[in-house]
Short mmCIF file of C-alpha atoms in Angstrom, two decimals:
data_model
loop_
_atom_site.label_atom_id
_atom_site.label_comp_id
_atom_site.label_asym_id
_atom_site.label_seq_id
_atom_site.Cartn_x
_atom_site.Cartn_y
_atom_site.Cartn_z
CA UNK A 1 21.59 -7.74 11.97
CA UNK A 2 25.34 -7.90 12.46
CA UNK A 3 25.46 -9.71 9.01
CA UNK A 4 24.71 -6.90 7.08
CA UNK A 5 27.51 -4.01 6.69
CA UNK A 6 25.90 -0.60 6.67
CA UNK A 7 24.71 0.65 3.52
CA UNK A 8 25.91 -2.46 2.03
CA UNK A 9 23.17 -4.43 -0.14
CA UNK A 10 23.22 -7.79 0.09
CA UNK A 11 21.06 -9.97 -2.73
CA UNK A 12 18.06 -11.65 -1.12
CA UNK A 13 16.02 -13.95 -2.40
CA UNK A 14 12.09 -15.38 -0.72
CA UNK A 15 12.05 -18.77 1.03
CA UNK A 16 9.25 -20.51 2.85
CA UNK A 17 10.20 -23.54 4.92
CA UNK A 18 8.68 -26.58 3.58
CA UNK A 19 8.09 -27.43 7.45
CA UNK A 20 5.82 -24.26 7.68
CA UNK A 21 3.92 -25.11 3.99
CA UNK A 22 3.25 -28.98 5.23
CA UNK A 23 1.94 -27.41 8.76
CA UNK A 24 -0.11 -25.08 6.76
CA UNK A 25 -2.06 -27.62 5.53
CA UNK A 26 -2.70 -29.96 8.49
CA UNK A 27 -4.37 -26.26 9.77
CA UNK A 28 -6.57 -25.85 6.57
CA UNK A 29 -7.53 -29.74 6.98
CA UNK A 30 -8.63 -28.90 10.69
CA UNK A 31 -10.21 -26.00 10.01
CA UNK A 32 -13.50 -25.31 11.46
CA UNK A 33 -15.91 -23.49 9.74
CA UNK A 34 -19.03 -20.50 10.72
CA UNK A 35 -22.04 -21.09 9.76
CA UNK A 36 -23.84 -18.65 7.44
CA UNK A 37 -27.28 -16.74 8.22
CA UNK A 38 -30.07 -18.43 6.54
CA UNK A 39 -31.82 -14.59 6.05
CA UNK A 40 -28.19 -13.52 4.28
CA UNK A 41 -28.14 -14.00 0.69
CA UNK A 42 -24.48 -15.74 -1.36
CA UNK A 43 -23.40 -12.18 -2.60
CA UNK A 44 -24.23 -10.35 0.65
CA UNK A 45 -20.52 -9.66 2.19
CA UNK A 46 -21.87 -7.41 4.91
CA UNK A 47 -21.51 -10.18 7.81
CA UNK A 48 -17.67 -10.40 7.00
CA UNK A 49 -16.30 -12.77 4.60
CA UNK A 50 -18.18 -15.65 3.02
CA UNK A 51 -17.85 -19.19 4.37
CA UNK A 52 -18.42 -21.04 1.21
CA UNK A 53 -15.50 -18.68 -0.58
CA UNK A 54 -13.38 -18.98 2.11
CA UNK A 55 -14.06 -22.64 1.95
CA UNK A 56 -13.19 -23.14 -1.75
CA UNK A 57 -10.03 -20.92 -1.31
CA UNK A 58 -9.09 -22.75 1.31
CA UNK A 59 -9.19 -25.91 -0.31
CA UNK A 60 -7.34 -24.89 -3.50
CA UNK A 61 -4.73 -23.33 -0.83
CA UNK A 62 -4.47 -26.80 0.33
CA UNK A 63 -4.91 -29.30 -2.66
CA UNK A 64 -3.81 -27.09 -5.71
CA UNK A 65 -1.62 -24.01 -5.06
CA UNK A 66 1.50 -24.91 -5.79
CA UNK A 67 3.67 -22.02 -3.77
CA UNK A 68 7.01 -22.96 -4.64
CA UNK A 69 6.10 -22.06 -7.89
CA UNK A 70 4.96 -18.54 -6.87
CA UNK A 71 8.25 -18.59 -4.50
CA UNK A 72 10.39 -19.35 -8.01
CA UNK A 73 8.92 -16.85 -10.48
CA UNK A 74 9.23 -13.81 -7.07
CA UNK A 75 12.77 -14.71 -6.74
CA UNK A 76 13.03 -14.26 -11.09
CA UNK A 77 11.17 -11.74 -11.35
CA UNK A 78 12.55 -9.33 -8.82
CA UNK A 79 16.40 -8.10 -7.69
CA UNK A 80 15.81 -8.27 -4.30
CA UNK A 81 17.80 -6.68 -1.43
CA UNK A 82 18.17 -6.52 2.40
CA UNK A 83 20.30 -3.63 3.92
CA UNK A 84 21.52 -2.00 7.13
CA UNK A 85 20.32 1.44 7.55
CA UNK A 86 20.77 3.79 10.20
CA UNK A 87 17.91 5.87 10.98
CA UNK A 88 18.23 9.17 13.03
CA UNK A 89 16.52 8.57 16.67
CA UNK A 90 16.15 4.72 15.61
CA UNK A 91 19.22 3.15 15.18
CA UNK A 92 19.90 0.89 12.75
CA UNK A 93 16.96 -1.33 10.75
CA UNK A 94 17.36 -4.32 7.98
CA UNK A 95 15.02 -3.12 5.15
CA UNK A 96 14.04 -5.44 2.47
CA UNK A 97 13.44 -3.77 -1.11
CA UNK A 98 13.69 -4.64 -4.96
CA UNK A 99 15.80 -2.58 -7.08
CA UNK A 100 14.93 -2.45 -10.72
CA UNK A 101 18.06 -0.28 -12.41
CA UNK A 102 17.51 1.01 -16.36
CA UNK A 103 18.96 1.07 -19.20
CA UNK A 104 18.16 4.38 -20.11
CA UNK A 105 20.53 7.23 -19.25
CA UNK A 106 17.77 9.53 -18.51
CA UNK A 107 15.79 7.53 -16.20
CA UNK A 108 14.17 9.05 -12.89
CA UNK A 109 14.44 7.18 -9.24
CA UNK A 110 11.30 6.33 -8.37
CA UNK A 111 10.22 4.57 -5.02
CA UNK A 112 6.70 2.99 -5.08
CA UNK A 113 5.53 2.25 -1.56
CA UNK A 114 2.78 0.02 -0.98
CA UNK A 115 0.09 -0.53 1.98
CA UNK A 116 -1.89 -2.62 4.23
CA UNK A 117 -3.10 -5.91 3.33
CA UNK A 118 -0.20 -5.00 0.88
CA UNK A 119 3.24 -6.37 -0.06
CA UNK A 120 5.93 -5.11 -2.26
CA UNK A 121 4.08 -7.59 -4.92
CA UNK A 122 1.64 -4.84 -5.40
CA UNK A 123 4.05 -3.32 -7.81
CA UNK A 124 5.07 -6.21 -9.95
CA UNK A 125 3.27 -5.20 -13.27
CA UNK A 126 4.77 -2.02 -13.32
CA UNK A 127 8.51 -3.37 -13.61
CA UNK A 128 8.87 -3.73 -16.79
CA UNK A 129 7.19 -0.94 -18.29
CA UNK A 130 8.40 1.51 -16.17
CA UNK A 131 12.15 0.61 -16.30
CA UNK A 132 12.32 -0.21 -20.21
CA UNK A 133 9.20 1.37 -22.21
CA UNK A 134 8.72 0.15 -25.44
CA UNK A 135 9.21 3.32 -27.01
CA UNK A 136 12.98 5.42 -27.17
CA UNK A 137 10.96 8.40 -26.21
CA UNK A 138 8.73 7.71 -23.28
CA UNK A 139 10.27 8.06 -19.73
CA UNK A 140 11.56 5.68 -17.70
CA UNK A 141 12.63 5.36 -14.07
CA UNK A 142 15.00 2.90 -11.81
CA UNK A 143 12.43 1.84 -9.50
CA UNK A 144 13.08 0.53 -6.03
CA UNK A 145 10.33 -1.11 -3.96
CA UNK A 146 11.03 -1.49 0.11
CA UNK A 147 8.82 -3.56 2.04
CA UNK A 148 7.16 -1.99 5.21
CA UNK A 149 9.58 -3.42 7.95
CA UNK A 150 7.51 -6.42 9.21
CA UNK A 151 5.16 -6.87 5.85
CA UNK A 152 6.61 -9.82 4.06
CA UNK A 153 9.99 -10.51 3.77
CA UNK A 154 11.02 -7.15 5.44
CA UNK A 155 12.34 -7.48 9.37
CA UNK A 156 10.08 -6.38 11.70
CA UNK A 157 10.69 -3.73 14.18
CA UNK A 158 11.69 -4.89 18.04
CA UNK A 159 10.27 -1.96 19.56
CA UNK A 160 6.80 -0.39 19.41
CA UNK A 161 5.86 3.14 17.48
CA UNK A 162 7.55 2.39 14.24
CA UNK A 163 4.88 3.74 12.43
CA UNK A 164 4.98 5.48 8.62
CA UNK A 165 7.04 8.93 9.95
CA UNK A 166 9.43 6.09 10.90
CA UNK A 167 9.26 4.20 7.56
CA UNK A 168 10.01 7.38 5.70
CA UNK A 169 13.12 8.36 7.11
CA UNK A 170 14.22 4.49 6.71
CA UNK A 171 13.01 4.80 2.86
CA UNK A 172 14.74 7.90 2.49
CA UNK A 173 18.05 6.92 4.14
CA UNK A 174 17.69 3.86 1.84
CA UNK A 175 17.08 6.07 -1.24
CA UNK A 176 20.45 8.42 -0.56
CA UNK A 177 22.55 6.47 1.95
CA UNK A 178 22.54 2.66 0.52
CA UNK A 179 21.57 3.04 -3.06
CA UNK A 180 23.06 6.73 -3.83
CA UNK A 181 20.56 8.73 -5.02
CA UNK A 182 20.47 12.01 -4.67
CA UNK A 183 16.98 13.04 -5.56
CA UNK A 184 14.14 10.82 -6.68
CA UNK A 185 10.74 10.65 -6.88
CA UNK A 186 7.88 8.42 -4.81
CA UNK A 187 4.49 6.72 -5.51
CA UNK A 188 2.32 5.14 -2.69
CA UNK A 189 -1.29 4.40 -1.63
CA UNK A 190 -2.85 3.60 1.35
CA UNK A 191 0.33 3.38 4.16
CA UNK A 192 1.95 3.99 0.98
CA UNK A 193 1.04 7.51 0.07
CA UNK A 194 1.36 8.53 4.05
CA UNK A 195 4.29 7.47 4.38
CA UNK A 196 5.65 9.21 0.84
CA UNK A 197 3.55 12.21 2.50
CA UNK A 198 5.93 12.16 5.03
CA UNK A 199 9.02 11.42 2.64
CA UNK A 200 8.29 14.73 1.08
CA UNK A 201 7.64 16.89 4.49
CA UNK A 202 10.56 15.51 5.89
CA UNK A 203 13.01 15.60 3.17
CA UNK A 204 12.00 18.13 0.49
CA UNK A 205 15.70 18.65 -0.72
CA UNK A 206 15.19 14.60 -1.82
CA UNK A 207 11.84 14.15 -2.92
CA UNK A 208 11.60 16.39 -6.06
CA UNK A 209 7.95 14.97 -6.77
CA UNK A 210 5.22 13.04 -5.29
CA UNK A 211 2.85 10.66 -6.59
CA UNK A 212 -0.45 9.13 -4.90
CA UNK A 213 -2.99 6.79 -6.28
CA UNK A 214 -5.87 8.39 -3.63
CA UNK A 215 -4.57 10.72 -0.76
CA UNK A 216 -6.10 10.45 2.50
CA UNK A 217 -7.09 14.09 4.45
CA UNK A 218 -10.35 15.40 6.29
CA UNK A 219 -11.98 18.56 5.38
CA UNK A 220 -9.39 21.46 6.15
CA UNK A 221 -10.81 23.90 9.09
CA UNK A 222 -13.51 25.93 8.32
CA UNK A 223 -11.82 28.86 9.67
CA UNK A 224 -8.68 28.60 7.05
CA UNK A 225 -11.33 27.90 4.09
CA UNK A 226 -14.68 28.39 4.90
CA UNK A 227 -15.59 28.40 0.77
CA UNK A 228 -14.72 24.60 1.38
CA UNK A 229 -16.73 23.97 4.15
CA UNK A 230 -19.48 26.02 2.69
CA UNK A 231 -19.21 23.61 -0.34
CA UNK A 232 -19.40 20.46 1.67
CA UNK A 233 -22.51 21.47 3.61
CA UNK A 234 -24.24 22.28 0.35
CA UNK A 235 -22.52 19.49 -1.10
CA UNK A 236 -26.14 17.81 -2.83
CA UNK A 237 -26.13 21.14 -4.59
CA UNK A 238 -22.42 22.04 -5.22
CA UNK A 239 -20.94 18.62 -5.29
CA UNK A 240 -20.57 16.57 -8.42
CA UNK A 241 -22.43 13.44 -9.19
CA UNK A 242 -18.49 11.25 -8.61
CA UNK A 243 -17.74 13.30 -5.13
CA UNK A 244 -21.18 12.88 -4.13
CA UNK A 245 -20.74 9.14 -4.54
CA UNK A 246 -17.13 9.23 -2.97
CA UNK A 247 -18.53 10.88 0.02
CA UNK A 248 -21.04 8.27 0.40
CA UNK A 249 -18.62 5.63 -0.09
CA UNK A 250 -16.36 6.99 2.79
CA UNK A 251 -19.05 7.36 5.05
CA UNK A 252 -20.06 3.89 4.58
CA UNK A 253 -16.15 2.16 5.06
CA UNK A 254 -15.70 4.30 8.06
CA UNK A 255 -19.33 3.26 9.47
CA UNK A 256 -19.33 0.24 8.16
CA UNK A 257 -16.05 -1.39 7.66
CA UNK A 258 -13.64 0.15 9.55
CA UNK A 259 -13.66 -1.90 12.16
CA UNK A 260 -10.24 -3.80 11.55
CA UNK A 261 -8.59 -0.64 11.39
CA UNK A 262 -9.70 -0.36 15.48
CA UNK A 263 -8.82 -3.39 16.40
CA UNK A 264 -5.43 -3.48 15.02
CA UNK A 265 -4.82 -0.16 15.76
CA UNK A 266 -5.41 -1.20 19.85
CA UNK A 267 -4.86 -4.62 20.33
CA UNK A 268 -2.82 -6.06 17.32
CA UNK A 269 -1.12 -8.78 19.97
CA UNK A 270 -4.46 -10.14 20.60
CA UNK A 271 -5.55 -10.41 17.17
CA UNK A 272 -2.15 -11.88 16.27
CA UNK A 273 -2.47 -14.73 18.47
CA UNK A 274 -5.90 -15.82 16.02
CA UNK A 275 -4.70 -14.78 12.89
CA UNK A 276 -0.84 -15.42 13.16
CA UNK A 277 -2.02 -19.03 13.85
CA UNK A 278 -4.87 -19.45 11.82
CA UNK A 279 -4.35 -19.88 8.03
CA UNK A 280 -8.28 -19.68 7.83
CA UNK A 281 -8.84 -17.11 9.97
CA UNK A 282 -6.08 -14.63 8.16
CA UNK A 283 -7.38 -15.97 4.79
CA UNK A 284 -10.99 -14.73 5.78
CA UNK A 285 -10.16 -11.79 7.33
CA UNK A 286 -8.22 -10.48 4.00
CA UNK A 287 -10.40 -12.13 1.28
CA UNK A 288 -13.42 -9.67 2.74
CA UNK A 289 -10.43 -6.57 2.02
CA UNK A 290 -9.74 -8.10 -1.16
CA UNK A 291 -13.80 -8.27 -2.13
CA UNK A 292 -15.12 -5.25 -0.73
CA UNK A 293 -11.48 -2.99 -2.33
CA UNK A 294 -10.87 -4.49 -5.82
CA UNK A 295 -13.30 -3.18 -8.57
CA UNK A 296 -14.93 -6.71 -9.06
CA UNK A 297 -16.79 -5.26 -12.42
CA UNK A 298 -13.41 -4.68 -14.17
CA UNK A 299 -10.86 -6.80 -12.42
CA UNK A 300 -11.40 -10.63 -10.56
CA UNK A 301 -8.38 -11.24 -8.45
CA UNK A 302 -6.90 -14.79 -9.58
CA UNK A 303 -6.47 -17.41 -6.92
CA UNK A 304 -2.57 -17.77 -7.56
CA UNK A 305 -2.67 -13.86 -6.87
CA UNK A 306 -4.64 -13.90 -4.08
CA UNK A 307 -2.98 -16.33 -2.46
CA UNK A 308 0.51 -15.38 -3.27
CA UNK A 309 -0.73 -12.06 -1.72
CA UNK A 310 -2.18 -14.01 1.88
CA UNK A 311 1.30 -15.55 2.14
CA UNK A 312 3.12 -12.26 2.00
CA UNK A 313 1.48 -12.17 5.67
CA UNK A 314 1.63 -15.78 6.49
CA UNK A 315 5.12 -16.18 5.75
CA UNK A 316 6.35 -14.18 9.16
CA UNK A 317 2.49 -14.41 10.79
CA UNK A 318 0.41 -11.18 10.21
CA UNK A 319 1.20 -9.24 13.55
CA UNK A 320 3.94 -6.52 12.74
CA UNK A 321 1.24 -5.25 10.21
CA UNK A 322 -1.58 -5.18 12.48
CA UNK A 323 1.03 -3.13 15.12
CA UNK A 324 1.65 -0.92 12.45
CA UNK A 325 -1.51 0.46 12.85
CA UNK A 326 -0.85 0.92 16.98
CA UNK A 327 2.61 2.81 16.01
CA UNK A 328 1.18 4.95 13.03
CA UNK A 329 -1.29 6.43 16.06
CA UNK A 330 1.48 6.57 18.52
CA UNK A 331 3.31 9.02 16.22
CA UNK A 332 2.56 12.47 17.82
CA UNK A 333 3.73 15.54 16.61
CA UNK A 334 5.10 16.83 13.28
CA UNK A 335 5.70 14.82 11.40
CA UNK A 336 3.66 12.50 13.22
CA UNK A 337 0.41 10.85 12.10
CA UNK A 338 -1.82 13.51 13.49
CA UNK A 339 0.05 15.95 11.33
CA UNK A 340 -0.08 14.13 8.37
CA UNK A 341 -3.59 14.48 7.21
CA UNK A 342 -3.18 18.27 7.26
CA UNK A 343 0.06 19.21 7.27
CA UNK A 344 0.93 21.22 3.81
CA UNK A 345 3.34 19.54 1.16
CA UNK A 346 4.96 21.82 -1.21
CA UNK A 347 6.74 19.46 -3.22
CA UNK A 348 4.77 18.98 -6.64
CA UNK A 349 1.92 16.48 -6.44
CA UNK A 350 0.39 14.18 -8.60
CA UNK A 351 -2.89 12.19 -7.66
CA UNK A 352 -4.63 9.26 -9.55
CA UNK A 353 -8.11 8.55 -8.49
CA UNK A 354 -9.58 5.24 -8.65
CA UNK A 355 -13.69 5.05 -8.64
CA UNK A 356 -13.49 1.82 -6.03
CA UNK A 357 -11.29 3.58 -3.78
CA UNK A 358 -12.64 3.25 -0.14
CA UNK A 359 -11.17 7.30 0.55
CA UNK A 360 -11.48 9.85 -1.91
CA UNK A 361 -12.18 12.44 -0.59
CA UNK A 362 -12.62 15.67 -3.12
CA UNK A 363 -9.86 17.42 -4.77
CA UNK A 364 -10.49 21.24 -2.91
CA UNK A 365 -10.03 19.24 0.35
CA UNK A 366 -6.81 17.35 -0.89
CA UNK A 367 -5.28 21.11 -2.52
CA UNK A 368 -5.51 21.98 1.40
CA UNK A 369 -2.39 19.65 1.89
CA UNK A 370 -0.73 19.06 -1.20
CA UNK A 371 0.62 21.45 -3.96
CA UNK A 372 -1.53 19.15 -6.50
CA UNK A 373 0.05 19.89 -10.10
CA UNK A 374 -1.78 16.44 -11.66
CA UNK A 375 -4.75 15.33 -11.22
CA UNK A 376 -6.94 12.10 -13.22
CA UNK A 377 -10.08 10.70 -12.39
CA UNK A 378 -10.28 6.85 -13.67
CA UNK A 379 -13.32 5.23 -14.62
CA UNK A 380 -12.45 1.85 -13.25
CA UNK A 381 -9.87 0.58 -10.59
CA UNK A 382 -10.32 0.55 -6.38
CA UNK A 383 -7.39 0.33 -3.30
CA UNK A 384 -5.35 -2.16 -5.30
CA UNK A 385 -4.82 0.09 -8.60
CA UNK A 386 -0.48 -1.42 -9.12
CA UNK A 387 -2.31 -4.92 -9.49
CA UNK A 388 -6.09 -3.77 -10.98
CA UNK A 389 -5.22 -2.02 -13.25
CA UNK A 390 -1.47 -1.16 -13.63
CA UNK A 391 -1.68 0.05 -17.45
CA UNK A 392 -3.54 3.49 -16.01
CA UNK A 393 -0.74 4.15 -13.31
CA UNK A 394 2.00 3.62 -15.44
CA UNK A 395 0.30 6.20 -17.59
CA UNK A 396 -0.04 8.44 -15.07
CA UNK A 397 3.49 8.40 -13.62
CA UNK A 398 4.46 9.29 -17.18
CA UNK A 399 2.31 12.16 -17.32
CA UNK A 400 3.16 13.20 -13.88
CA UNK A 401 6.85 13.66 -14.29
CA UNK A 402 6.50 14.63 -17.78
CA UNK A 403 5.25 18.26 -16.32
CA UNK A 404 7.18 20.94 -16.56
CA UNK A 405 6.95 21.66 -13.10
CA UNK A 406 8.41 18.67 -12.20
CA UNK A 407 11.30 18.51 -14.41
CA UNK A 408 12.80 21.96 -13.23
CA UNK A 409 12.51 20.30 -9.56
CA UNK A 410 14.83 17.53 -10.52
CA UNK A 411 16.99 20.31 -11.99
CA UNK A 412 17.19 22.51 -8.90
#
């Protein structure tokens, strides 16, 4: 850390050891395989990931993807930064972001925050379009994309409970201490939109608007809004066709796939010592993410993509974001975790919804935390909308800060 002056960027660009990519492949080579259930049909996902995609995956990972290739066209393609921060109660922290500055005198800071099994990649389609629109008239924004310390190429904490409360005070100091910006706007899903969440509760005389593609909250108390409550219990009557399939949906992740959110939320060590040194074993256990989350009927993931994506995790070993899931629960308090999925935000909000989201839950239980001012339901897209579909949230972001609302809040 004592390279890096505070608040002093320094340009940064992706390298994998070629030790590390030849070791790689001796693991995929000795890999040893499950066998599948001879009762479970090919398309039938619900044991966990399948062994003969895995297997072909594996082998392109191994014979065909060429990642120095990938490594060139990240290191072209984004202006990539590390920085010393200081962050009130936890000292100073190396962030790694990109920093996309436009041309247009007008343009709006925007930070775009992305989640778990995430990277700052996430965002890559939205660079150009956001920054320099085709058209004179349409907005545009400087966009700056940190990485979650310990996803990617961002450092990873040294001490436990750096969770997303954490994260947004680093983003923010990042936003007005390092790059100078006095007030700017945020985007995030998943970890992404909590920690934004938290941006904007923390630091409302910064975050003049607030964009989420899904936000996560429970049903408000019945005692504060019983009309809502009321709703949900009648919901086969009141509910709409789309929230009565949303509901279902969430039911079934948190009953049915939500076990990886346990795990690494209580023993992320132990699960790091597999994964960190398995290149099948992380492989599998975020191809299933990447199956059951993207919408498969609109958007099929390449294998460059994919794979790009699994070495975002590889490249350190996969444990700081597992143990981001331990600190995110060790938060207590306001603005803690805890608080987060009910805590009210005030600063305007925008929210895109994406059919193939895991959480959606409906819009009168969202309007119990956030001061929604923009609101679109999509017909396609699910938890990876920045790479699924990025045409629709560029669209959106435009819309969002287009509002009049939001305009006088950059003006205040």
């Amino acid at each position: 850390m004592a390279e890096f002056a505070l608040n002093k960027p320094v340009p940064y660009s992706i390298h994998v050891d070629d030790e590390l990519l030849e070791v790689t492949k001796q693991k995929l080579a000795l890999a040893r395989y499950p066998e599948e259930l001879g009762d479970v049909g090919d398309d039938d996902w619900d044991q966990g990931a399948k062994v003969k995609e895995v297997q072909r995956l594996a082998d392109y990972w191994r014979n065909g993807f060429d990642w120095k290739t990938q490594e060139k066209a990240i290191n072209e393609e984004f202006n990539s930064f590390k920085v010393r921060v200081d962050v009130p109660n936890d000292g100073s922290i190396v962030l790694h972001y990109a920093h996309h500055v436009s041309s247009r005198p007008n343009a709006i800071p925007l930070l775009i925050s992305h989640g778990w099994p995430g990277s700052f990649l996430e965002s890559r389609k939205l660079l150009g379009p956001l920054t320099e629109p085709s058209h004179p008239a349409t907005q545009a924004f400087h966009v700056v994309i940190p990485s979650i310390p310990g996803y990617g190429p961002g450092d990873a904490p040294t001490t436990s409970g750096f969770g997303p409360a954490h994260t947004a005070r680093a983003f923010t100091h990042l936003m007005v201490d390092a790059l100078g910006y006095k007030h700017f706007g945020t985007s995030g899903g998943d970890w992404g939109s909590l920690i934004t969440r938290s941006m904007a509760k923390q630091y409302p005389q910064y975050v003049r608007a607030s964009h989420h593609n899904g936000m996560f909250c429970g049903p408000p108390p019945w005692y504060k809004v019983p009309l809502v409550l009321g709703r949900l219990a009648l919901s086969s009557y009141l509910y709409s066709e789309k929230e009565r399939e949303a509901l279902k949906k969430m039911w079934h992740y948190l009953q049915e796939e939500g076990g990886y959110m346990k795990i690494q939320s209580t023993r992320p060590q132990s699960l790091g010592f597999g994964l960190g040194d398995s290149p099948i074993g992380l492989l599998a256990w975020l191809v299933e993410k990447y199956h059951n989350w993207v919408d498969l009927e609109h958007y099929q993931m390449p294998d460059d993509e994919l794979l790009t994506f699994v070495m975002m995790h590889w490249m350190r070993g996969p444990t700081p974001g597992f143990r981001y899931y331990k600190a995110a629960w060790q938060e207590i308090g306001d603005p803690g975790l805890n608080k987060a999925f009910t805590t009210y935000i005030n600063t305007p909000v925008g929210v895109s919804i994406f059919p193939k989201e895991v959480i959606n839950p409906p819009r009168d239980w969202m309007s119990h935390v956030a001061n929604i001012q923009f609101w679109k339901e999509h017909t396609s897209g699910g938890h990876f909308p920045n790479v699924e579909c990025p045409a629709n949230v560029v669209d959106d972001l435009r819309q969002f800060f287009a509002l009049n609302i939001v305009k006088v809040a950059f003006k205040e």
